[in-house]
PDB file of C-alpha atoms in Angstrom:
ATOM      1  CA  VAL A 295     -19.911 -13.103  -6.182  1.00 90.00           C
ATOM      2  CA  GLN A 296     -18.373 -15.611  -3.906  1.00 95.00           C
ATOM      3  CA  LEU A 297     -15.515 -17.529  -5.035  1.00 97.00           C
ATOM      4  CA  GLN A 298     -14.147 -21.307  -4.222  1.00 97.00           C
ATOM      5  CA  ALA A 299     -10.740 -22.463  -4.911  1.00 97.00           C
ATOM      6  CA  SER A 300      -9.372 -26.120  -4.619  1.00 97.00           C
ATOM      7  CA  GLY A 301      -6.807 -28.393  -6.282  1.00 97.00           C
ATOM      8  CA  GLY A 302      -3.639 -27.198  -4.000  1.00 97.00           C
ATOM      9  CA  GLY A 303      -1.559 -29.871  -2.910  1.00 97.00           C
ATOM     10  CA  VAL A 304       2.556 -31.062  -2.238  1.00 98.00           C
ATOM     11  CA  VAL A 305       4.348 -31.982  -5.405  1.00 98.00           C
ATOM     12  CA  GLN A 306       7.677 -32.427  -6.060  1.00 98.00           C
ATOM     13  CA  ALA A 307       9.828 -30.079  -8.407  1.00 98.00           C
ATOM     14  CA  GLY A 308       8.935 -30.547 -12.374  1.00 98.00           C
ATOM     15  CA  GLY A 309       5.434 -32.041 -11.790  1.00 98.00           C
ATOM     16  CA  ASN A 310       2.146 -30.743 -12.195  1.00 98.00           C
ATOM     17  CA  LEU A 311      -0.804 -29.659 -10.250  1.00 98.00           C
ATOM     18  CA  SER A 312      -4.640 -28.205 -11.731  1.00 98.00           C
ATOM     19  CA  LEU A 313      -5.979 -25.519  -9.754  1.00 98.00           C
ATOM     20  CA  SER A 314      -9.795 -25.132  -9.799  1.00 98.00           C
ATOM     21  CA  CYS A 315     -11.846 -21.997  -8.969  1.00 98.00           C
ATOM     22  CA  VAL A 316     -15.746 -21.940  -8.809  1.00 98.00           C
ATOM     23  CA  ALA A 317     -17.473 -18.690  -8.510  1.00 96.00           C
ATOM     24  CA  SER A 318     -21.524 -18.458  -7.603  1.00 94.00           C
ATOM     25  CA  GLY A 319     -24.095 -15.667  -8.318  1.00 84.00           C
ATOM     26  CA  ARG A 320     -24.715 -14.470 -11.824  1.00 84.00           C
ATOM     27  CA  ASN A 321     -22.734 -12.897 -14.652  1.00 89.00           C
ATOM     28  CA  PHE A 322     -19.668 -14.952 -14.139  1.00 92.00           C
ATOM     29  CA  ALA A 323     -18.956 -14.159 -18.491  1.00 92.00           C
ATOM     30  CA  THR A 324     -18.641 -10.430 -17.670  1.00 94.00           C
ATOM     31  CA  TYR A 325     -16.221 -10.926 -14.726  1.00 96.00           C
ATOM     32  CA  ASN A 326     -12.263 -10.666 -15.947  1.00 97.00           C
ATOM     33  CA  MET A 327     -10.823 -13.547 -13.792  1.00 97.00           C
ATOM     34  CA  ALA A 328      -7.548 -13.956 -12.525  1.00 98.00           C
ATOM     35  CA  TRP A 329      -4.921 -15.781 -10.122  1.00 98.00           C
ATOM     36  CA  PHE A 330      -2.756 -14.438  -7.978  1.00 98.00           C
ATOM     37  CA  ARG A 331      -0.107 -15.998  -5.285  1.00 98.00           C
ATOM     38  CA  GLN A 332       1.598 -15.214  -1.857  1.00 97.00           C
ATOM     39  CA  GLY A 333       4.186 -16.746  -0.551  1.00 95.00           C
ATOM     40  CA  LEU A 334       5.767 -16.505   3.004  1.00 87.00           C
ATOM     41  CA  SER A 335       6.999 -13.354   3.724  1.00 78.00           C
ATOM     42  CA  SER A 336       6.070 -11.788   0.629  1.00 88.00           C
ATOM     43  CA  GLU A 337       3.094  -9.616  -1.202  1.00 94.00           C
ATOM     44  CA  ARG A 338       0.371 -11.111  -2.900  1.00 96.00           C
ATOM     45  CA  GLU A 339       1.351 -11.127  -6.653  1.00 97.00           C
ATOM     46  CA  PHE A 340      -0.551 -11.592 -10.086  1.00 98.00           C
ATOM     47  CA  VAL A 341       0.080 -15.066 -11.690  1.00 98.00           C
ATOM     48  CA  ALA A 342      -2.198 -14.937 -14.834  1.00 98.00           C
ATOM     49  CA  ALA A 343      -5.295 -13.180 -15.949  1.00 98.00           C
ATOM     50  CA  MET A 344      -8.185 -13.730 -18.563  1.00 97.00           C
ATOM     51  CA  TYR A 345     -10.199 -11.083 -20.281  1.00 95.00           C
ATOM     52  CA  TRP A 346     -13.651 -11.266 -19.592  1.00 93.00           C
ATOM     53  CA  SER A 347     -15.263 -11.457 -23.705  1.00 90.00           C
ATOM     54  CA  ASP A 348     -12.262 -13.353 -25.452  1.00 91.00           C
ATOM     55  CA  ASP A 349     -10.821 -16.200 -23.968  1.00 89.00           C
ATOM     56  CA  ASP A 350      -7.882 -15.694 -26.016  1.00 90.00           C
ATOM     57  CA  THR A 351      -6.799 -12.834 -24.556  1.00 94.00           C
ATOM     58  CA  VAL A 352      -4.708 -13.724 -21.609  1.00 96.00           C
ATOM     59  CA  VAL A 353      -1.554 -12.869 -19.525  1.00 96.00           C
ATOM     60  CA  TYR A 354       1.293 -14.357 -17.679  1.00 97.00           C
ATOM     61  CA  SER A 355       3.655 -12.780 -15.442  1.00 97.00           C
ATOM     62  CA  ASP A 356       6.884 -13.508 -16.596  1.00 97.00           C
ATOM     63  CA  SER A 357       8.236 -16.138 -13.786  1.00 96.00           C
ATOM     64  CA  VAL A 358       5.603 -18.175 -14.815  1.00 97.00           C
ATOM     65  CA  GLU A 359       5.094 -17.749 -18.643  1.00 97.00           C
ATOM     66  CA  GLY A 360       5.405 -20.672 -20.715  1.00 97.00           C
ATOM     67  CA  ARG A 361       4.406 -22.928 -17.441  1.00 98.00           C
ATOM     68  CA  LEU A 362       1.147 -22.025 -16.151  1.00 98.00           C
ATOM     69  CA  THR A 363      -2.158 -21.621 -18.278  1.00 98.00           C
ATOM     70  CA  ILE A 364      -4.907 -20.141 -17.420  1.00 98.00           C
ATOM     71  CA  SER A 365      -8.391 -21.352 -18.696  1.00 97.00           C
ATOM     72  CA  ARG A 366     -12.186 -20.865 -17.980  1.00 96.00           C
ATOM     73  CA  ASP A 367     -15.550 -23.166 -18.493  1.00 96.00           C
ATOM     74  CA  VAL A 368     -18.535 -20.142 -18.593  1.00 94.00           C
ATOM     75  CA  ALA A 369     -20.798 -22.923 -18.344  1.00 94.00           C
ATOM     76  CA  LYS A 370     -19.386 -24.183 -15.243  1.00 96.00           C
ATOM     77  CA  HIS A 371     -18.745 -20.539 -13.711  1.00 96.00           C
ATOM     78  CA  SER A 372     -15.091 -21.977 -13.574  1.00 97.00           C
ATOM     79  CA  VAL A 373     -11.528 -20.735 -13.722  1.00 98.00           C
ATOM     80  CA  TYR A 374      -8.707 -23.376 -13.759  1.00 98.00           C
ATOM     81  CA  LEU A 375      -4.990 -22.883 -13.669  1.00 98.00           C
ATOM     82  CA  GLN A 376      -2.948 -25.878 -15.099  1.00 98.00           C
ATOM     83  CA  MET A 377       0.621 -25.520 -13.435  1.00 98.00           C
ATOM     84  CA  ASN A 378       3.419 -27.537 -15.203  1.00 98.00           C
ATOM     85  CA  SER A 379       6.863 -27.654 -14.570  1.00 98.00           C
ATOM     86  CA  LEU A 380       6.493 -26.840 -10.878  1.00 98.00           C
ATOM     87  CA  LYS A 381       9.345 -25.055  -9.438  1.00 97.00           C
ATOM     88  CA  PRO A 382      10.120 -24.773  -5.425  1.00 97.00           C
ATOM     89  CA  GLU A 383       9.468 -21.016  -6.391  1.00 96.00           C
ATOM     90  CA  ASP A 384       6.099 -21.460  -6.830  1.00 97.00           C
ATOM     91  CA  THR A 385       5.420 -22.263  -3.254  1.00 97.00           C
ATOM     92  CA  ALA A 386       2.779 -20.144  -2.322  1.00 98.00           C
ATOM     93  CA  VAL A 387      -0.904 -19.638  -1.437  1.00 98.00           C
ATOM     94  CA  TYR A 388      -3.140 -19.514  -4.815  1.00 98.00           C
ATOM     95  CA  PHE A 389      -6.073 -17.128  -4.825  1.00 98.00           C
ATOM     96  CA  CYS A 390      -8.538 -16.992  -7.489  1.00 98.00           C
ATOM     97  CA  ALA A 391      -9.865 -13.412  -8.060  1.00 98.00           C
ATOM     98  CA  ALA A 392     -12.756 -11.790 -10.163  1.00 97.00           C
ATOM     99  CA  ASP A 393     -12.873  -8.326 -11.608  1.00 96.00           C
ATOM    100  CA  GLY A 394     -16.423  -7.098 -12.146  1.00 92.00           C
ATOM    101  CA  ASN A 395     -15.958  -3.418 -13.940  1.00 91.00           C
ATOM    102  CA  THR A 396     -15.544  -4.650 -17.123  1.00 89.00           C
ATOM    103  CA  TYR A 397     -17.356  -2.997 -20.491  1.00 89.00           C
ATOM    104  CA  GLU A 398     -16.700  -3.161 -23.859  1.00 89.00           C
ATOM    105  CA  GLY A 399     -13.172  -1.850 -24.519  1.00 88.00           C
ATOM    106  CA  SER A 400     -12.495  -1.828 -20.579  1.00 90.00           C
ATOM    107  CA  GLU A 401      -8.454  -3.168 -19.505  1.00 91.00           C
ATOM    108  CA  LEU A 402      -7.399  -6.250 -18.408  1.00 93.00           C
ATOM    109  CA  LYS A 403      -5.802  -5.553 -15.235  1.00 93.00           C
ATOM    110  CA  PHE A 404      -2.825  -6.834 -13.281  1.00 93.00           C
ATOM    111  CA  THR A 405      -3.032  -5.353  -9.551  1.00 95.00           C
ATOM    112  CA  ARG A 406      -4.607  -6.894  -6.444  1.00 95.00           C
ATOM    113  CA  GLU A 407      -6.910  -3.655  -6.127  1.00 95.00           C
ATOM    114  CA  ALA A 408      -8.487  -3.666  -9.463  1.00 95.00           C
ATOM    115  CA  TYR A 409     -10.065  -7.091  -8.143  1.00 96.00           C
ATOM    116  CA  ASP A 410     -13.212  -7.167  -6.038  1.00 93.00           C
ATOM    117  CA  TYR A 411     -13.933 -10.666  -5.350  1.00 96.00           C
ATOM    118  CA  TRP A 412     -11.347 -13.089  -3.942  1.00 97.00           C
ATOM    119  CA  GLY A 413     -11.631 -16.616  -3.049  1.00 95.00           C
ATOM    120  CA  GLN A 414     -10.147 -17.986   0.361  1.00 94.00           C
ATOM    121  CA  GLY A 415      -6.955 -19.455  -1.559  1.00 95.00           C
ATOM    122  CA  THR A 416      -5.447 -22.987  -1.825  1.00 98.00           C
ATOM    123  CA  GLN A 417      -2.010 -23.915  -0.704  1.00 98.00           C
ATOM    124  CA  VAL A 418       0.836 -25.239  -3.437  1.00 98.00           C
ATOM    125  CA  THR A 419       3.959 -26.577  -2.115  1.00 98.00           C
ATOM    126  CA  VAL A 420       6.631 -28.014  -4.434  1.00 98.00           C
ATOM    127  CA  SER A 421       9.598 -30.016  -2.956  1.00 97.00           C
ATOM    128  CA  SER A 422      12.816 -29.551  -4.273  1.00 93.00           C
TER     129      SER A 422
END
């Protein structure tokens, strides 16, 4: 599967942005979908993830809980990240990712190694 992320940009602190990620290929509905981010001089870190068979099963990192929301539209093969109340420390390149190793009862994972497919990243810059 190929992933294409978009929607990044420059915003002032307190502002909002919405990221999108479109997946090509089949079986989108069977993938756990996630967003990661990587700032300058830092490792790629987990942001949010959604379970493949239940849109209500989502997990967020502590740093974004309550401000960022992951969602998806299966018909459009898309996953989204609504980003509200942005802070300068949210500045990073944001990557969408897909985990195809799913089955009934499998776990939602939060590590980079668990995700097989990655988008190219979209830059988010939050100015103070």
